[in-house]
Short mmCIF file of C-alpha atoms in Angstrom, two decimals:
data_model
loop_
_atom_site.label_atom_id
_atom_site.label_comp_id
_atom_site.label_asym_id
_atom_site.label_seq_id
_atom_site.Cartn_x
_atom_site.Cartn_y
_atom_site.Cartn_z
CA MET A 1 -16.49 8.53 -26.39
CA ILE A 2 -16.37 8.98 -22.74
CA ASP A 3 -14.80 12.06 -20.98
CA MET A 4 -10.89 11.24 -19.45
CA LYS A 5 -10.68 15.00 -17.98
CA ILE A 6 -9.90 14.88 -14.78
CA ALA A 7 -9.55 18.75 -12.41
CA LYS A 8 -6.44 21.18 -13.51
CA LYS A 9 -5.54 21.06 -9.54
CA ASP A 10 -5.74 16.99 -9.68
CA GLN A 11 -3.72 16.85 -12.78
CA GLU A 12 -1.15 19.44 -11.63
CA ILE A 13 -0.87 17.79 -8.06
CA LEU A 14 -2.64 14.46 -6.96
CA ILE A 15 -2.67 13.96 -3.59
CA GLY A 16 -2.92 10.00 -2.92
CA SER A 17 -5.34 8.67 -5.83
CA SER A 18 -7.71 9.98 -8.23
CA TYR A 19 -10.34 7.79 -9.81
CA LEU A 20 -11.00 7.87 -13.39
CA MET A 21 -14.37 6.42 -13.21
CA ARG A 22 -16.08 3.22 -11.18
CA ASN A 23 -17.01 0.40 -13.81
CA ASN A 24 -20.41 1.52 -15.43
CA LYS A 25 -22.02 -1.67 -13.72
CA VAL A 26 -20.89 -0.96 -10.10
CA LEU A 27 -22.50 2.26 -9.14
CA LEU A 28 -21.49 1.85 -5.07
CA ASP A 29 -17.78 3.03 -3.39
CA ARG A 30 -15.65 0.95 -1.97
CA THR A 31 -17.26 1.78 1.44
CA SER A 32 -21.01 1.44 -0.14
CA TYR A 33 -19.99 -1.75 -2.01
CA MET A 34 -18.58 -3.62 1.26
CA ILE A 35 -21.46 -2.85 3.36
CA GLU A 36 -24.55 -3.23 0.39
CA ASN A 37 -22.29 -6.93 0.38
CA MET A 38 -21.49 -7.28 3.92
CA ASP A 39 -23.91 -10.99 3.89
CA GLN A 40 -21.67 -12.73 1.90
CA ASN A 41 -18.45 -11.03 3.67
CA ARG A 42 -16.37 -14.57 5.41
CA ALA A 43 -16.11 -13.06 8.47
CA TYR A 44 -19.22 -12.18 8.74
CA VAL A 45 -20.67 -15.73 7.55
CA SER A 46 -18.04 -17.63 9.86
CA ASP A 47 -19.81 -15.87 13.01
CA LEU A 48 -23.38 -16.33 11.48
CA LYS A 49 -22.65 -20.05 11.62
CA ASN A 50 -22.61 -20.45 16.02
CA ASN A 51 -26.53 -18.08 15.14
CA TYR A 52 -29.80 -19.28 14.34
CA SER A 53 -32.72 -17.00 15.17
CA GLN A 54 -33.13 -14.69 12.02
CA SER A 55 -33.47 -11.92 14.58
CA ALA A 56 -29.93 -12.64 16.06
CA ASN A 57 -28.41 -13.34 12.14
CA LYS A 58 -29.88 -9.47 11.22
CA GLU A 59 -28.21 -8.22 14.72
CA LEU A 60 -25.09 -9.90 13.93
CA LEU A 61 -25.36 -8.39 9.98
CA ASP A 62 -26.03 -4.65 11.38
CA LYS A 63 -23.34 -5.15 13.73
CA HIS A 64 -20.33 -6.15 10.68
CA LYS A 65 -21.73 -3.20 8.87
CA TYR A 66 -21.62 -1.07 11.28
CA LYS A 67 -18.43 -2.39 12.47
CA TYR A 68 -17.23 -1.95 8.79
CA LYS A 69 -18.46 1.77 8.28
CA GLU A 70 -17.09 3.48 11.65
CA TYR A 71 -13.26 1.96 10.26
CA ARG A 72 -13.54 3.85 7.30
CA ARG A 73 -14.56 6.49 9.31
CA LEU A 74 -11.83 6.43 11.51
CA TRP A 75 -9.27 6.13 8.95
CA SER A 76 -9.43 9.36 7.93
CA GLU A 77 -10.63 10.67 11.71
CA GLN A 78 -8.41 8.58 13.49
CA PRO A 79 -5.46 10.71 12.96
CA LYS A 80 -6.97 14.00 13.82
CA GLU A 81 -8.71 12.89 16.88
CA CYS A 82 -5.20 11.54 18.21
CA ILE A 83 -3.82 14.57 17.95
CA THR A 84 -6.24 17.19 18.71
CA LYS A 85 -6.53 15.38 22.29
CA GLY A 86 -2.40 14.68 22.22
CA LEU A 87 -2.91 11.01 22.61
CA TYR A 88 0.41 9.10 21.75
CA GLY A 89 0.95 5.52 23.44
CA GLN A 90 -1.03 3.39 25.71
CA ASP A 91 -3.07 6.40 26.19
CA MET A 92 -4.94 5.69 22.89
CA PHE A 93 -5.47 2.43 22.53
CA ASP A 94 -7.08 2.87 26.38
CA GLN A 95 -9.95 5.69 24.50
CA GLY A 96 -10.19 2.74 21.63
CA TYR A 97 -7.46 3.94 18.68
CA ILE A 98 -6.60 0.21 17.51
CA PRO A 99 -4.44 0.17 14.24
CA LEU A 100 -7.05 0.17 11.96
CA CYS A 101 -4.86 -2.41 9.07
CA ILE A 102 -1.82 -4.57 9.83
CA ASP A 103 -0.28 -4.85 6.79
CA VAL A 104 2.11 -8.13 6.74
CA GLU A 105 4.54 -8.85 4.06
CA THR A 106 3.76 -12.63 2.95
CA ALA A 107 5.97 -12.01 0.24
CA ALA A 108 8.96 -9.91 -0.28
CA ILE A 109 9.91 -11.71 -3.48
CA CYS A 110 9.24 -10.25 -6.96
CA ASP A 111 9.42 -10.94 -10.36
CA LEU A 112 9.11 -7.65 -11.79
CA ALA A 113 12.40 -4.96 -11.83
CA CYS A 114 9.85 -1.86 -12.41
CA PRO A 115 12.64 1.21 -12.86
CA PHE A 116 10.27 3.36 -10.42
CA CYS A 117 10.25 0.82 -7.63
CA TYR A 118 12.40 1.18 -4.69
CA ARG A 119 13.78 -2.62 -5.05
CA GLU A 120 15.91 -1.04 -7.46
CA PHE A 121 17.47 1.65 -4.62
CA LEU A 122 17.08 -0.75 -1.53
CA ALA A 123 18.02 -4.27 -0.79
CA THR A 124 15.38 -6.29 -0.24
CA PRO A 125 15.17 -9.70 0.36
CA ASP A 126 13.52 -12.47 -1.51
CA LYS A 127 11.65 -14.17 1.15
CA ILE A 128 8.09 -15.04 2.02
CA ILE A 129 6.61 -15.29 5.43
CA SER A 130 6.51 -18.80 7.52
CA ARG A 131 3.18 -20.18 8.13
CA ASP A 132 3.72 -19.62 12.18
CA LEU A 133 5.13 -16.21 12.26
CA PHE A 134 2.07 -14.78 10.11
CA TYR A 135 -0.50 -16.67 12.19
CA LYS A 136 0.82 -15.58 15.36
CA ILE A 137 0.46 -11.92 14.15
CA VAL A 138 -3.11 -12.83 12.91
CA ASP A 139 -3.98 -14.18 16.60
CA GLN A 140 -2.61 -10.47 17.98
CA ALA A 141 -4.64 -8.41 15.58
CA ALA A 142 -7.36 -10.41 16.30
CA ASP A 143 -7.69 -9.91 20.01
CA ILE A 144 -7.35 -6.75 19.98
CA GLY A 145 -10.25 -6.23 16.83
CA VAL A 146 -7.97 -4.96 14.11
CA PRO A 147 -10.04 -4.74 11.42
CA SER A 148 -8.54 -4.89 8.14
CA MET A 149 -5.56 -6.44 6.98
CA LYS A 150 -3.55 -6.18 3.87
CA LEU A 151 -1.35 -9.02 3.14
CA ASN A 152 1.95 -8.13 0.67
CA TRP A 153 4.14 -4.63 1.23
CA ARG A 154 7.19 -4.87 -0.80
CA GLY A 155 6.90 -8.03 -2.90
CA GLU A 156 4.37 -9.60 -4.65
CA PRO A 157 1.89 -12.03 -2.24
CA LEU A 158 1.19 -14.23 -5.16
CA MET A 159 4.87 -15.50 -5.23
CA ASN A 160 3.37 -17.55 -2.00
CA SER A 161 2.04 -20.53 -2.47
CA LYS A 162 0.47 -20.06 1.32
CA LEU A 163 -1.11 -17.06 0.24
CA PRO A 164 -5.21 -18.86 0.06
CA GLU A 165 -4.93 -20.43 2.83
CA MET A 166 -3.28 -16.62 4.57
CA ILE A 167 -6.26 -15.07 3.92
CA ASP A 168 -8.79 -17.86 4.51
CA TYR A 169 -6.92 -18.18 8.27
CA ALA A 170 -7.31 -14.21 8.52
CA LYS A 171 -11.09 -14.35 7.56
CA SER A 172 -11.96 -16.76 10.10
CA LYS A 173 -11.03 -15.27 12.93
CA GLY A 174 -12.91 -12.28 12.24
CA ILE A 175 -10.98 -10.32 10.05
CA LEU A 176 -13.24 -7.57 8.33
CA GLU A 177 -11.64 -7.01 5.11
CA VAL A 178 -9.05 -8.41 3.84
CA ILE A 179 -6.66 -6.86 1.29
CA ILE A 180 -3.67 -7.77 -1.46
CA ASN A 181 -1.88 -5.57 -3.84
CA THR A 182 -1.03 -7.89 -7.05
CA ASN A 183 0.93 -7.23 -10.20
CA ALA A 184 -1.42 -10.15 -11.49
CA THR A 185 1.77 -11.96 -13.09
CA HIS A 186 0.51 -15.10 -10.88
CA LEU A 187 -2.96 -14.40 -11.66
CA SER A 188 -4.33 -17.86 -13.38
CA GLU A 189 -7.31 -19.33 -13.03
CA LYS A 190 -6.35 -21.35 -9.78
CA MET A 191 -4.96 -18.85 -7.79
CA GLY A 192 -7.74 -17.26 -8.68
CA ARG A 193 -10.79 -19.31 -7.64
CA LYS A 194 -8.66 -20.19 -4.37
CA LEU A 195 -8.53 -16.37 -3.71
CA ILE A 196 -12.10 -15.95 -3.85
CA ASP A 197 -13.22 -19.21 -1.99
CA ALA A 198 -10.69 -18.29 0.56
CA GLY A 199 -12.87 -14.75 0.91
CA LEU A 200 -10.61 -11.90 -0.06
CA ASP A 201 -12.49 -8.64 -0.15
CA PHE A 202 -10.33 -6.36 -2.11
CA MET A 203 -7.60 -7.25 -3.97
CA ILE A 204 -5.20 -4.22 -6.20
CA TYR A 205 -3.55 -4.60 -9.66
CA SER A 206 -0.75 -2.34 -10.27
CA PHE A 207 -0.70 -2.02 -14.15
CA ASP A 208 1.11 1.22 -15.88
CA GLY A 209 0.70 1.90 -18.81
CA GLY A 210 -2.51 2.06 -21.56
CA THR A 211 -0.48 0.42 -24.72
CA LYS A 212 1.50 -2.80 -24.47
CA GLU A 213 4.79 -0.64 -25.27
CA THR A 214 4.42 1.65 -21.84
CA TYR A 215 3.70 -1.41 -20.10
CA GLU A 216 6.14 -3.74 -20.87
CA LYS A 217 8.63 -0.83 -20.15
CA MET A 218 7.64 0.25 -16.73
CA ARG A 219 6.91 -3.53 -15.56
CA PRO A 220 9.86 -5.50 -17.38
CA GLY A 221 10.29 -9.58 -15.67
CA ARG A 222 13.46 -9.93 -13.67
CA PHE A 223 13.24 -13.50 -14.26
CA ILE A 224 11.68 -14.17 -18.01
CA LYS A 225 9.39 -11.45 -20.54
CA ASN A 226 6.80 -10.23 -18.39
CA THR A 227 4.30 -9.47 -21.37
CA PHE A 228 1.05 -7.21 -21.72
CA GLU A 229 -1.10 -9.57 -23.03
CA ASP A 230 -0.64 -12.44 -20.13
CA VAL A 231 -0.95 -9.97 -17.41
CA TYR A 232 -4.02 -8.40 -19.18
CA SER A 233 -5.48 -11.95 -19.91
CA ASN A 234 -5.25 -12.74 -16.29
CA ILE A 235 -7.23 -9.85 -15.04
CA VAL A 236 -10.24 -10.27 -17.93
CA LYS A 237 -10.22 -13.96 -16.85
CA PHE A 238 -10.72 -13.44 -13.22
CA SER A 239 -13.44 -10.64 -14.07
CA GLU A 240 -15.33 -13.83 -15.84
CA LEU A 241 -14.03 -16.26 -12.99
CA ARG A 242 -15.65 -14.24 -10.56
CA GLU A 243 -18.92 -13.49 -12.39
CA GLN A 244 -19.44 -17.27 -13.10
CA MET A 245 -19.13 -18.61 -9.52
CA GLY A 246 -21.72 -15.46 -8.31
CA ALA A 247 -19.49 -13.73 -5.86
CA LYS A 248 -18.90 -10.33 -5.33
CA PHE A 249 -16.09 -10.68 -3.16
CA PRO A 250 -13.30 -9.28 -3.96
CA TYR A 251 -14.10 -6.05 -4.97
CA THR A 252 -11.25 -4.92 -7.66
CA LYS A 253 -9.37 -1.63 -8.65
CA ILE A 254 -6.00 -1.31 -11.15
CA GLN A 255 -4.19 1.25 -10.49
CA MET A 256 -1.39 3.32 -12.61
CA ILE A 257 1.45 5.44 -11.42
CA LEU A 258 1.50 8.98 -13.81
CA THR A 259 4.81 9.24 -15.30
CA GLU A 260 5.69 11.13 -18.53
CA GLU A 261 5.26 7.72 -20.78
CA SER A 262 1.54 7.05 -18.54
CA TYR A 263 0.30 10.44 -18.46
CA ASN A 264 -1.39 10.22 -21.91
CA GLU A 265 -2.40 6.92 -21.97
CA GLN A 266 -5.04 7.58 -19.35
CA GLU A 267 -8.05 7.07 -21.50
CA GLN A 268 -6.30 3.99 -22.90
CA PHE A 269 -5.88 2.96 -19.65
CA PHE A 270 -9.87 3.00 -18.91
CA ASN A 271 -10.73 1.58 -21.82
CA LEU A 272 -8.68 -1.17 -21.32
CA PHE A 273 -10.24 -2.13 -17.93
CA ASN A 274 -13.08 -0.32 -17.50
CA GLU A 275 -15.74 -3.62 -18.26
CA TYR A 276 -13.26 -6.06 -16.12
CA VAL A 277 -12.60 -3.81 -12.76
CA ASP A 278 -14.87 -2.19 -10.00
CA GLU A 279 -12.46 1.20 -9.37
CA VAL A 280 -10.43 2.31 -12.50
CA THR A 281 -7.25 5.08 -10.39
CA VAL A 282 -4.28 6.85 -11.55
CA THR A 283 -1.98 7.68 -8.64
CA GLN A 284 0.41 10.62 -9.23
CA TYR A 285 4.31 9.86 -9.34
CA SER A 286 6.37 12.69 -8.08
CA GLU A 287 9.67 13.15 -7.10
CA ARG A 288 10.42 15.44 -3.57
CA GLY A 289 13.30 16.06 -1.11
CA GLY A 290 16.05 15.34 -4.72
CA ASN A 291 19.22 16.52 -6.24
CA ILE A 292 18.09 19.83 -8.16
CA GLN A 293 20.05 18.27 -10.85
CA ASP A 294 17.81 15.96 -11.98
CA LEU A 295 15.83 18.52 -13.27
CA SER A 296 16.08 19.67 -17.03
CA LYS A 297 17.48 22.83 -17.34
CA GLN A 298 14.31 24.58 -17.81
CA GLU A 299 12.56 22.85 -14.52
CA GLN A 300 15.69 24.34 -12.91
CA ILE A 301 15.04 27.71 -13.80
CA ARG A 302 11.42 27.44 -13.08
CA TYR A 303 11.86 26.08 -8.63
CA LYS A 304 14.64 28.75 -8.55
CA GLU A 305 11.70 31.21 -9.91
CA LEU A 306 9.40 29.69 -7.38
CA CYS A 307 11.51 29.93 -5.11
CA ASP A 308 12.39 33.84 -5.19
CA SER A 309 8.62 34.36 -5.75
CA LEU A 310 7.69 32.64 -2.43
CA GLY A 311 10.69 33.47 0.09
CA PHE A 312 11.83 29.84 0.35
CA PRO A 313 15.22 28.38 0.29
CA GLU A 314 16.35 27.20 -2.72
CA ASP A 315 16.90 23.51 -1.35
CA SER A 316 13.08 23.48 -0.31
CA PRO A 317 11.93 19.65 -1.80
CA TYR A 318 9.83 19.99 -5.12
CA MET A 319 7.58 17.72 -6.87
CA ARG A 320 7.33 17.33 -10.75
CA ASP A 321 3.98 16.18 -12.56
CA ALA A 322 4.25 14.14 -15.25
CA ASN A 323 3.41 17.16 -17.19
CA GLY A 324 6.75 18.75 -16.05
CA ASN A 325 4.98 21.40 -13.27
CA ILE A 326 6.63 22.26 -10.23
CA SER A 327 5.54 22.68 -7.05
CA ILE A 328 7.65 23.45 -3.78
CA SER A 329 7.45 22.96 -0.23
CA ASP A 330 9.44 24.32 2.97
CA SER A 331 6.88 23.65 5.90
CA ARG A 332 4.95 19.65 6.76
CA SER A 333 1.99 18.25 8.49
CA PRO A 334 1.63 15.20 10.53
CA CYS A 335 1.60 11.93 8.97
CA GLU A 336 -1.42 9.76 9.54
CA GLN A 337 0.42 6.39 9.01
CA PRO A 338 1.19 6.31 12.32
CA TYR A 339 -2.12 6.47 13.89
CA GLN A 340 -3.70 3.63 11.19
CA ARG A 341 -1.34 1.56 10.79
CA ILE A 342 2.11 -0.99 11.59
CA LEU A 343 3.62 -3.33 9.25
CA PHE A 344 5.54 -6.61 9.25
CA THR A 345 8.29 -7.67 7.42
CA TYR A 346 8.80 -11.60 6.53
CA ASP A 347 10.96 -12.21 9.11
CA GLY A 348 8.83 -10.15 12.14
CA ARG A 349 10.31 -6.46 12.05
CA ALA A 350 7.84 -3.71 12.52
CA ALA A 351 7.95 -1.10 10.74
CA MET A 352 5.73 2.44 11.30
CA CYS A 353 4.85 2.86 7.46
CA CYS A 354 4.71 1.86 4.10
CA PHE A 355 7.14 4.10 3.03
CA ASP A 356 10.09 2.97 5.27
CA TRP A 357 10.86 0.59 2.61
CA GLY A 358 13.48 -0.71 4.00
CA ALA A 359 12.63 -1.13 7.35
CA MET A 360 15.05 1.77 8.53
CA HIS A 361 12.88 2.84 11.56
CA PRO A 362 11.95 -0.44 13.02
CA ILE A 363 9.65 0.37 15.87
CA GLY A 364 9.13 -3.84 17.44
CA TYR A 365 9.66 -6.92 17.06
CA VAL A 366 7.82 -10.03 17.03
CA SER A 367 9.63 -12.59 16.00
CA PRO A 368 13.21 -13.70 17.73
CA LYS A 369 14.32 -14.24 13.14
CA CYS A 370 15.33 -10.95 12.65
CA PHE A 371 17.93 -10.53 15.55
CA HIS A 372 20.40 -12.56 14.56
CA ASP A 373 22.37 -11.15 11.64
CA GLU A 374 20.09 -9.14 10.43
CA ASP A 375 21.47 -7.80 7.02
CA ALA A 376 22.66 -11.10 5.92
CA ASP A 377 19.24 -11.88 3.43
CA LYS A 378 20.26 -7.62 2.68
CA ARG A 379 23.62 -8.92 1.41
CA LEU A 380 22.48 -11.89 -0.38
CA ILE A 381 21.04 -9.64 -2.78
CA LEU A 382 23.54 -7.24 -3.40
CA ALA A 383 26.20 -10.50 -3.85
CA ARG A 384 23.43 -11.90 -6.55
CA VAL A 385 23.41 -8.28 -7.83
CA GLU A 386 27.00 -7.70 -8.06
CA LYS A 387 27.31 -10.78 -9.62
CA LYS A 388 24.94 -10.10 -12.29
CA GLN A 389 23.53 -13.70 -11.82
CA LYS A 390 19.75 -13.70 -13.37
CA GLY A 391 16.79 -12.44 -12.24
CA PHE A 392 19.46 -9.32 -11.13
CA THR A 393 20.74 -7.70 -13.91
CA LEU A 394 18.32 -5.14 -14.01
CA MET A 395 19.19 -3.63 -10.66
CA PRO A 396 22.77 -2.48 -11.02
CA ASN A 397 21.63 0.52 -8.45
CA VAL A 398 20.80 -1.54 -5.43
CA VAL A 399 22.47 -0.42 -1.91
CA MET A 400 22.13 -1.71 1.29
CA PRO A 401 19.23 0.22 3.67
CA PRO A 402 20.79 2.92 6.07
CA LYS A 403 19.79 2.08 9.78
CA PHE A 404 17.70 5.25 11.65
CA ASN A 405 16.86 3.23 14.67
CA GLN A 406 17.58 0.20 16.56
CA PRO A 407 15.21 -0.64 19.33
CA GLU A 408 15.83 -2.92 22.53
CA LYS A 409 16.06 -7.12 20.49
CA VAL A 410 13.03 -8.08 22.85
CA VAL A 411 9.93 -9.67 21.22
CA GLN A 412 6.96 -8.02 22.44
CA THR A 413 3.20 -8.21 21.54
CA LEU A 414 1.16 -6.53 18.40
CA LYS A 415 -0.64 -4.17 21.08
CA GLU A 416 3.15 -3.60 22.82
CA ILE A 417 3.95 -2.25 19.87
CA TRP A 418 0.94 -0.33 18.99
CA THR A 419 1.43 1.19 22.63
CA GLY A 420 4.89 1.13 22.89
CA SER A 421 7.86 3.85 23.47
CA GLU A 422 8.92 3.59 19.89
CA MET A 423 5.81 4.02 18.35
CA GLU A 424 4.71 7.03 21.08
CA ARG A 425 8.21 8.82 20.25
CA VAL A 426 7.17 9.11 16.62
CA ARG A 427 3.87 10.14 17.44
CA ARG A 428 5.28 12.47 18.84
CA ALA A 429 6.98 14.15 17.03
CA HIS A 430 4.51 14.60 14.66
CA GLY A 431 1.58 15.93 16.70
CA ASN A 432 3.90 18.62 17.80
CA ASP A 433 5.38 19.64 14.54
CA LYS A 434 8.85 18.36 14.99
CA LEU A 435 8.89 15.33 12.53
CA GLU A 436 12.29 16.19 11.15
CA SER A 437 13.15 15.43 14.02
CA ILE A 438 12.82 11.75 13.24
CA ASN A 439 15.66 11.04 10.16
CA ILE A 440 13.93 8.42 8.18
CA CYS A 441 10.76 11.41 8.21
CA LYS A 442 13.14 14.10 6.66
CA LYS A 443 12.90 13.53 3.46
CA CYS A 444 9.90 10.90 3.18
CA SER A 445 8.24 10.28 -0.55
CA PHE A 446 4.39 11.06 1.21
CA LYS A 447 3.35 13.77 -0.63
CA ASP A 448 0.14 13.95 2.35
CA THR A 449 3.80 15.12 4.67
CA TYR A 450 3.78 17.89 3.05
CA ASN A 451 2.57 21.55 1.93
CA TRP A 452 2.85 22.07 -1.51
CA GLN A 453 2.56 25.64 -3.60
CA ASP A 454 2.93 26.65 -7.02
CA LYS A 455 2.75 29.73 -7.62
#
């Protein structure tokens, strides 16, 4: 029997993700694994074609290893360094602080209707990105040395049939780490082989539940029934395919959100996937800034007791974990995301973080496609929900996303957006403890921006 216990503090409040255990065949963490196997990274292999001497090859390999290690170091250190130095715009770029990751919405459409997903509340277009726009973003990222790209945001990337081609292009341009997050419903053997051949570096599975009953409750299909057996089989077969092909990449991680239904299934979840992925992870699902009436009567009593004991006002944001433990917060911390990444929607709108689901606070545009009737695609979704068309019957609560920011409608480069006034304004607010001056940030659901108290 594997000991699946997690530290008490992690059970109550998991900040970010907490891995249960890595595959017993893989002893390295993600960063070490990537560095250890850098000789199989497609970005390195592509560069290698232009080098002929053994000494040059070793130098090139060491260069790629160092770049990856520095990228992972800066992921946590860059926000701290920029805030400490008071760097917010062009001055950040001038001192070498470039975007560490560019998220591109290769597909906004998703084939599931998970009840906890933002898609169930904010209208999200069923669209995919154009090839030309994707290539344009990759070219601009490569030009300034961006080390990482994640090829999805609000949708399921494998629903874009051109995804392997897009991965291949990003790797050919020297992007060191290309990532996707997938629900694995479309992970056929044919698609899996294409992903490996294209050079995908990191694949994150989202799979909620350690049993068939919980999984199918948490991840129902929009268009056709989604089954536990089919998706589990896809993940197992991909593991076998990677082994058959002798490939080290993509590194694979599977994650489960801890809900009331899934919390007691962590051991089953681990046992399902330990032999087939490199890392098994759980993520705390929590509520914050919600209406007090969303809590049970007993939880409301606990909430009020906490507010009284800590001297917090009774409208303080709260977080409820899967065991019903309540924590509250009366203060915020700077968000790291504006110092780490930029996200682009399928039509070229730039968002400052992955929690701005509806791109409600855009910070710029790399394409004019979204200038004309920018809400047309969302209205189409609302109309289909109202008519209860197939694929929209599980989305009755969807509404039009509000607008919190409307920058000048002018096409800019990725670099111009990163160093521009819109992003600088956001960073200054966070760096000077005034993040609530940014409307979208006031009740953000990103747990790391709250200082939680439970006693």
